[in-house]
Amino acid sequence: MKILFCSLSLLALPLYFAESTAQERYIEIVQRYGRAQFYLETAVLPTPSPDSMRLIAHMKISYDNAFFVKRQDGKFGAELNFTIEVLSRQVSVGRKVQRRVIVVDSFAATKDRLRFVEAAFDIPLKVGEYELLSEIYNDEIQKQIRLDRRRIAPKPRKPIMMSDVMMVYRPNTLNEDLRFKLLGASGNGIFGRDYVGLVEIISPQPIDVLAWELYEKTTQKEKLIEKKTIPKENLIAIKSLDVNESEQQTYTLSAQRLSQSVRYLAIIDFQAERLANMRFLLKLSAQAGKETYETSKDFENAWIDIPFALYDITLAIRLMEYILQPEALNEMQSGSVEEQRRKFLEYWKKRDPTPETEYNELMAEYYRRVDYAFFNFYTARDFGWRTDRGKTYILYGEPSSITREFPINRPTQEIWTYNEIKKRFIFADRNNNGNYERIAEETLP
């Protein structure tokens, strides 16, 4: 279904704010928060041997930071080496390298912040404290893209051994062969995504009780919001938990289900789609006979692809001029910042297509379109959201097709066709400066 925002005519939009101020604020936000996305997640897993452990490391980086070069066939490519090295007292005790080759068809694809290249590693280690070095290196341009150092300090071993909590997309657990894909947000959750917690447990005795508690975390306190026992179907006996280190990575982890084992996978389903964009604390406790073991995870339910305007409530409201009448916009802009925020959230909450979840798809889509207009339709004279193409994109979204015509003795034209809503918009570059003005709107048969 095509999402439309059509409260106002595109041709009769007054200016409600000082554009230069809004533009400067937008650029400031982009410069501050628009850096390339890099994620590194580590998790320590137990082994049956009390003096050993497994280290899982997962790295990914967005395309816009991969440094592509143009190839002879006209496409763009990047060759990256992902390296993980483990040091003990400055001495290397483990090192792995994985090579990834990416090829895209257009320059625009090289700037995509929402596509990632990733690598996963499985490194066996003796129990101890280590320093982990991770590096991403571009071979073609001989450039180090990312270097990260961090300490790994596993908890003391106990009869019931638990891995760190890993966040994975909701899996299908009905098959004998289980597949799991890490969220890949540096161990955090992702706001608006459907995910669960995954923990590997080694217990010589059958597990009697497995329970979790979830707390909201603020600067002042922790508030318990839910407490549950994990059902039997979410405690799965397995042969082993394996890491997919191949380049063709559609999943990160896999396991084979068994009828009985000392190894288990616990799936913690806290219904992530209901969680707000804030910090949480997850506690997990397992009891087997007289033995009890607890582990915890502090994580953020992070909105990793939040549209830029939503970092500033004043700017976000100003950019609603295309969907609000002047009186309604003036009313929303009145009052203190907190009052503006309340009215802003109330407006979008009433229009939330999934009110049972915290993520508002309609609001996110509107401001995603604003971002797209900002980056793709700016001209020397107008800001991206002020151009006719920018306004049309914000209100109607991505066209079904775009064609460009070069009539003789007439300006270049761009034609946007929307099949679903049966509309066609025609834009012309009258001054031959890249500023395409809308000259016609047609209704398709």
Tab-separated table of C-alpha atoms in Angstrom, residues 155 162-163 165 167 197 199 209-217 221-230 266-270 280-286 293-299:
chain	number	residue	atom	x	y	z
A	155	LYS	CA	32.994	-14.465	34.488
A	162	MET	CA	26.051	-19.747	30.469
A	163	SER	CA	27.151	-17.780	27.448
A	165	VAL	CA	23.271	-13.060	25.938
A	167	MET	CA	20.431	-10.698	20.342
A	197	GLY	CA	17.744	-13.124	23.351
A	199	VAL	CA	21.911	-18.003	25.492
A	209	VAL	CA	13.787	-23.639	36.295
A	210	LEU	CA	14.890	-21.001	33.820
A	211	ALA	CA	13.512	-17.503	34.355
A	212	TRP	CA	14.198	-13.938	33.200
A	213	GLU	CA	13.473	-10.428	34.384
A	214	LEU	CA	13.488	-7.273	32.271
A	215	TYR	CA	14.095	-3.814	33.749
A	216	GLU	CA	13.817	-0.342	32.263
A	217	LYS	CA	16.949	1.632	33.078
A	221	LYS	CA	16.652	3.719	38.912
A	222	GLU	CA	15.844	0.320	37.433
A	223	LYS	CA	12.159	-0.507	37.033
A	224	LEU	CA	11.009	-4.119	36.693
A	225	ILE	CA	8.583	-4.303	33.764
A	226	GLU	CA	8.295	-8.057	33.188
A	227	LYS	CA	9.218	-11.369	34.803
A	228	LYS	CA	8.644	-14.774	33.210
A	229	THR	CA	9.691	-18.409	33.226
A	230	ILE	CA	11.035	-19.687	29.911
A	266	ALA	CA	17.567	-20.774	25.770
A	267	ILE	CA	15.387	-18.386	23.750
A	268	ILE	CA	14.308	-15.335	25.743
A	269	ASP	CA	11.229	-13.831	24.130
A	270	PHE	CA	10.551	-10.437	25.715
A	280	PHE	CA	17.164	-2.076	29.550
A	281	LEU	CA	18.652	-4.645	31.894
A	282	LEU	CA	17.949	-8.338	31.263
A	283	LYS	CA	18.575	-10.872	34.025
A	284	LEU	CA	18.531	-14.635	33.479
A	285	SER	CA	18.680	-17.310	36.191
A	286	ALA	CA	18.973	-21.086	35.789
A	293	TYR	CA	23.559	-19.498	38.093
A	294	GLU	CA	22.665	-15.998	36.973
A	295	THR	CA	23.764	-13.808	34.115
A	296	SER	CA	22.677	-10.355	32.967
A	297	LYS	CA	22.864	-8.057	29.969
A	298	ASP	CA	22.676	-4.291	29.877
A	299	PHE	CA	21.521	-3.187	26.418
